[in-house]
PDB file of C-alpha atoms in Angstrom:
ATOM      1  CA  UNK Q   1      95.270 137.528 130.018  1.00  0.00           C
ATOM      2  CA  UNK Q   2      97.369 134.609 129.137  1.00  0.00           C
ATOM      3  CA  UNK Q   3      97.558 133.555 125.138  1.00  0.00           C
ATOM      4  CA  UNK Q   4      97.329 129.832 124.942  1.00  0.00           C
ATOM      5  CA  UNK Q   5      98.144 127.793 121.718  1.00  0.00           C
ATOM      6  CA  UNK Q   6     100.734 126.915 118.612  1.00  0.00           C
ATOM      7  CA  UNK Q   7     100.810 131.087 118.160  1.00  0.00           C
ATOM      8  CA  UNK Q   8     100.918 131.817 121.288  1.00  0.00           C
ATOM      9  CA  UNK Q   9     105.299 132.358 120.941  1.00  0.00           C
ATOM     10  CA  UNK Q  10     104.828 134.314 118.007  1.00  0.00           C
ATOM     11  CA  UNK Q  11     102.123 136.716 119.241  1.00  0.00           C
ATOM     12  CA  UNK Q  12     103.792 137.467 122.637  1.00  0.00           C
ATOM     13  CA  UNK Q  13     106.811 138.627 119.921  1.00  0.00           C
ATOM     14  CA  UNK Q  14     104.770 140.588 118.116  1.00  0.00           C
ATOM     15  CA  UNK Q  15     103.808 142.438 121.308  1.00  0.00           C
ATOM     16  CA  UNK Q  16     106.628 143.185 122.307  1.00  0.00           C
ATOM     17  CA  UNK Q  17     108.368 144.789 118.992  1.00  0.00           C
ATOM     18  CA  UNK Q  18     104.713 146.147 118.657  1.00  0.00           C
ATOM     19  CA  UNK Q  19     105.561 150.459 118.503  1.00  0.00           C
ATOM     20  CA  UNK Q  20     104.409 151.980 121.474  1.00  0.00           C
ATOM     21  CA  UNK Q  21     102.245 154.707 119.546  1.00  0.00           C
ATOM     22  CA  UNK Q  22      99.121 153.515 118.450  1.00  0.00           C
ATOM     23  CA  UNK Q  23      99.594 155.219 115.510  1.00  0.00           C
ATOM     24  CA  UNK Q  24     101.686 152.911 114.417  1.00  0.00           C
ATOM     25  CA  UNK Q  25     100.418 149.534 116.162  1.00  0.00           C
ATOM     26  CA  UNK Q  26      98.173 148.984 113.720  1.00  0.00           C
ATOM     27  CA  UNK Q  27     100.494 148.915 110.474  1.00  0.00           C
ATOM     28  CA  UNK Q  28     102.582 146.829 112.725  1.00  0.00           C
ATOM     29  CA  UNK Q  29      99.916 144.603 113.209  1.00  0.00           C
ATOM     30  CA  UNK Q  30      98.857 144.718 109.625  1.00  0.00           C
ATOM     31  CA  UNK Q  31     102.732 143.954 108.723  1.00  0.00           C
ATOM     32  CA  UNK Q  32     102.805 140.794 111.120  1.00  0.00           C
ATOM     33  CA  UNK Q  33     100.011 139.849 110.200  1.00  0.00           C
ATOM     34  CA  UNK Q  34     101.007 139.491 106.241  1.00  0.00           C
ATOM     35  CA  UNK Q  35     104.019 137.605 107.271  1.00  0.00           C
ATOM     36  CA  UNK Q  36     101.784 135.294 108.850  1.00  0.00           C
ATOM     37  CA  UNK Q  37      99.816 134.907 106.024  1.00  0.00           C
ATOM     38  CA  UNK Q  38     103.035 134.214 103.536  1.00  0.00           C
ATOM     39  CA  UNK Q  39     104.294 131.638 106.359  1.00  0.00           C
ATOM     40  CA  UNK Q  40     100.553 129.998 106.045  1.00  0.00           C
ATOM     41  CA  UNK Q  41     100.583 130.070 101.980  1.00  0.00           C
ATOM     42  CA  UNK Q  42     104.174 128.467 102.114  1.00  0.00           C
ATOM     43  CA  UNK Q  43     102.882 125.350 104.207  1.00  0.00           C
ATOM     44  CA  UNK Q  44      99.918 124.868 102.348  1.00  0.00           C
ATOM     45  CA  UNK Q  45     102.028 124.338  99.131  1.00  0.00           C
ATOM     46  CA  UNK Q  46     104.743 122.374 101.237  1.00  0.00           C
ATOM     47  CA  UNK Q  47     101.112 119.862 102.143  1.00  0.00           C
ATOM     48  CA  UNK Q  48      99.662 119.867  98.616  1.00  0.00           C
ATOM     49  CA  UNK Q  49     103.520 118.848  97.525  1.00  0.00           C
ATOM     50  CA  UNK Q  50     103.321 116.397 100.048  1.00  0.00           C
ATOM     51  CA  UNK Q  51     100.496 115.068  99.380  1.00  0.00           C
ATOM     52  CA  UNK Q  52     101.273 114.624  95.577  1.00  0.00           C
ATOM     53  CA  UNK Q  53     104.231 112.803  96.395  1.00  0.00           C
ATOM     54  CA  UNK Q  54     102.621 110.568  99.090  1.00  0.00           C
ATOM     55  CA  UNK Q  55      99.953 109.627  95.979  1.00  0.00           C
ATOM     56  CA  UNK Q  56     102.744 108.973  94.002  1.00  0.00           C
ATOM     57  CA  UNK Q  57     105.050 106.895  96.322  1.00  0.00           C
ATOM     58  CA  UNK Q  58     101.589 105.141  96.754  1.00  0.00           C
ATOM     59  CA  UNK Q  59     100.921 104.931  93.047  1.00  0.00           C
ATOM     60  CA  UNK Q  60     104.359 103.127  92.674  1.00  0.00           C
ATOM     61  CA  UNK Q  61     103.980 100.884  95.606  1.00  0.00           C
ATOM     62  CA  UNK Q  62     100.532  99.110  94.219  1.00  0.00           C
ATOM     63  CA  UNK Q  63     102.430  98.797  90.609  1.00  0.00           C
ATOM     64  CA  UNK Q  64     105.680  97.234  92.386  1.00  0.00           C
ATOM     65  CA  UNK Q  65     103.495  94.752  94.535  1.00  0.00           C
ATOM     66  CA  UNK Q  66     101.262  94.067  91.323  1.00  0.00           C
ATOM     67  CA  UNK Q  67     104.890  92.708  90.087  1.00  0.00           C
ATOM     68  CA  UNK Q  68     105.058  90.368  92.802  1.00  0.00           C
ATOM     69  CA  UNK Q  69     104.275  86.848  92.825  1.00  0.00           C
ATOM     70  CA  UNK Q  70     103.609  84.697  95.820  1.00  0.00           C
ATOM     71  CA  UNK Q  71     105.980  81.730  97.160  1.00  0.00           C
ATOM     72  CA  UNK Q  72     103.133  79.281  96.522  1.00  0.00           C
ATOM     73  CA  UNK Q  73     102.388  80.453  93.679  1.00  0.00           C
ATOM     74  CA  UNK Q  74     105.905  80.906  91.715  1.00  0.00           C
ATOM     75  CA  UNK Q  75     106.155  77.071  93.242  1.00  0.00           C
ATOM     76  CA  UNK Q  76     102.416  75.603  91.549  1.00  0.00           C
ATOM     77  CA  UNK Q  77     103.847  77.336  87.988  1.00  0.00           C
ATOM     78  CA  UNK Q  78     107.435  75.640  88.608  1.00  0.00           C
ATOM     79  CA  UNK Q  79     106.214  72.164  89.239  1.00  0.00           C
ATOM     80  CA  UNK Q  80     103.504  73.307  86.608  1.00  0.00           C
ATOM     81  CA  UNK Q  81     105.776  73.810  83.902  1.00  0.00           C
ATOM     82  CA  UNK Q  82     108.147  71.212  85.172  1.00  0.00           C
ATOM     83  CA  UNK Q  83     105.457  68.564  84.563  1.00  0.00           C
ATOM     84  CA  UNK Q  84     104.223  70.062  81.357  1.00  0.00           C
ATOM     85  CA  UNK Q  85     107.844  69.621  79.999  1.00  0.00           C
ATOM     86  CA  UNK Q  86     108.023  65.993  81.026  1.00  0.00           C
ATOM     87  CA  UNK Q  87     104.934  64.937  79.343  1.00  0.00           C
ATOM     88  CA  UNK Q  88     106.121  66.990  75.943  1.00  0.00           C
ATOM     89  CA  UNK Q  89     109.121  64.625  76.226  1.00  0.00           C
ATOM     90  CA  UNK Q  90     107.216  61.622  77.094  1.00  0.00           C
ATOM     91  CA  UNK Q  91     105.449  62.191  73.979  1.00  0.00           C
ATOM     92  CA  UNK Q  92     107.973  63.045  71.678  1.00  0.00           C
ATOM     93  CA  UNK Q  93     109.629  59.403  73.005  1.00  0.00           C
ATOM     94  CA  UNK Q  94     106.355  56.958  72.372  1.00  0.00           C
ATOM     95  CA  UNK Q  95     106.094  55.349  68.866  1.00  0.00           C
ATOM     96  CA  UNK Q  96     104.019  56.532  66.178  1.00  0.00           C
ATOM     97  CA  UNK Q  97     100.336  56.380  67.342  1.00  0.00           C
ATOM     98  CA  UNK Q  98     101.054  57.043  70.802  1.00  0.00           C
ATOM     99  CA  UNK Q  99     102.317  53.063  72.084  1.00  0.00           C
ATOM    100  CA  UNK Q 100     104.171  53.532  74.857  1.00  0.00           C
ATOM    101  CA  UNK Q 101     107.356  52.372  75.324  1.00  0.00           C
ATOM    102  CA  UNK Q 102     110.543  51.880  78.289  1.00  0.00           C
ATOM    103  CA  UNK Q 103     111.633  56.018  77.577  1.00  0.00           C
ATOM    104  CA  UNK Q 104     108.219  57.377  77.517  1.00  0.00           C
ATOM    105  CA  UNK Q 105     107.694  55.196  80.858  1.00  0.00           C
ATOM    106  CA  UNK Q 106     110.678  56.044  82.428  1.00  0.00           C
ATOM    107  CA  UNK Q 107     110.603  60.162  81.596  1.00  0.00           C
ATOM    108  CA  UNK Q 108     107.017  59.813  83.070  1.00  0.00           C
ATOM    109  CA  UNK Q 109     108.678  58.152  86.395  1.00  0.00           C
ATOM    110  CA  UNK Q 110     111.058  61.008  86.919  1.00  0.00           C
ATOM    111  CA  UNK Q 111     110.161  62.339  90.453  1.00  0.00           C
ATOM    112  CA  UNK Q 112     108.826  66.057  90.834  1.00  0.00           C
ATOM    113  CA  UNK Q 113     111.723  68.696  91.813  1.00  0.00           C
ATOM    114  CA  UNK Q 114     111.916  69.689  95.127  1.00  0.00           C
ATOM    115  CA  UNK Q 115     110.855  72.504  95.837  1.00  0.00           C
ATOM    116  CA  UNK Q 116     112.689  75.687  95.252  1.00  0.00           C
ATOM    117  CA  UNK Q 117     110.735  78.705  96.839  1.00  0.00           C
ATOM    118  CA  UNK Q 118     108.791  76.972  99.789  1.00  0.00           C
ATOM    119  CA  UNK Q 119     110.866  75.247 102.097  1.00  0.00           C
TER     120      UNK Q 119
END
């Protein structure tokens, strides 16, 4: 009968160094068997590792992207604080009592920038 499957290699091996006194075949068996079991233990660390450092390459990837702003936005919040400024200056320039007056009126006529991260 044919062995089929990922041992299948590794079986056929142990059949063939298998002792030819029964006696024997089973410690043989037993033996294999163990080293099997040490190989198995091995990669089921190696997977929880893995695993733990897949969370944690994950973990860091959500806190990098939570650092990230969009295009659009990093554009409203520049033209935001671009027209914020200008009225502060406007401001500062009217007379007492708010009267306007030609540097008010002509810091309030100063065109938007273009833009810087959309294009």
């Amino acid at each position: 009968m044919k062995r089929q499957g990922p041992g299948q290699l590794s079986v056929e091996v142990a059949d063939q160094m298998a002792p030819r006194d029964p006696k024997y075949q089973g410690r043989h068996y037993r033996a294999c068997l163990v080293d099997a079991h040490t190989v198995i233990e091995a990669f089921r660390q190696r997977i929880t590792d893995l695993e733990a450092e897949l969370e944690r390459v994950k973990r860091d990837c959500e806190y990098k992207l939570s650092l990230c702003v969009t295009r659009t936005a990093a554009e409203e919040a520049r033209l935001a604080a671009f027209r914020l400024a200008q009225e502060k200056a406007a401001l500062l320039m009217e007379f007492p009592g708010g009267i306007l007056n030609e540097a008010s009126e002509a810091i309030r006529a100063i065109p938007d920038p273009k833009p810087k991260f959309t294009r």
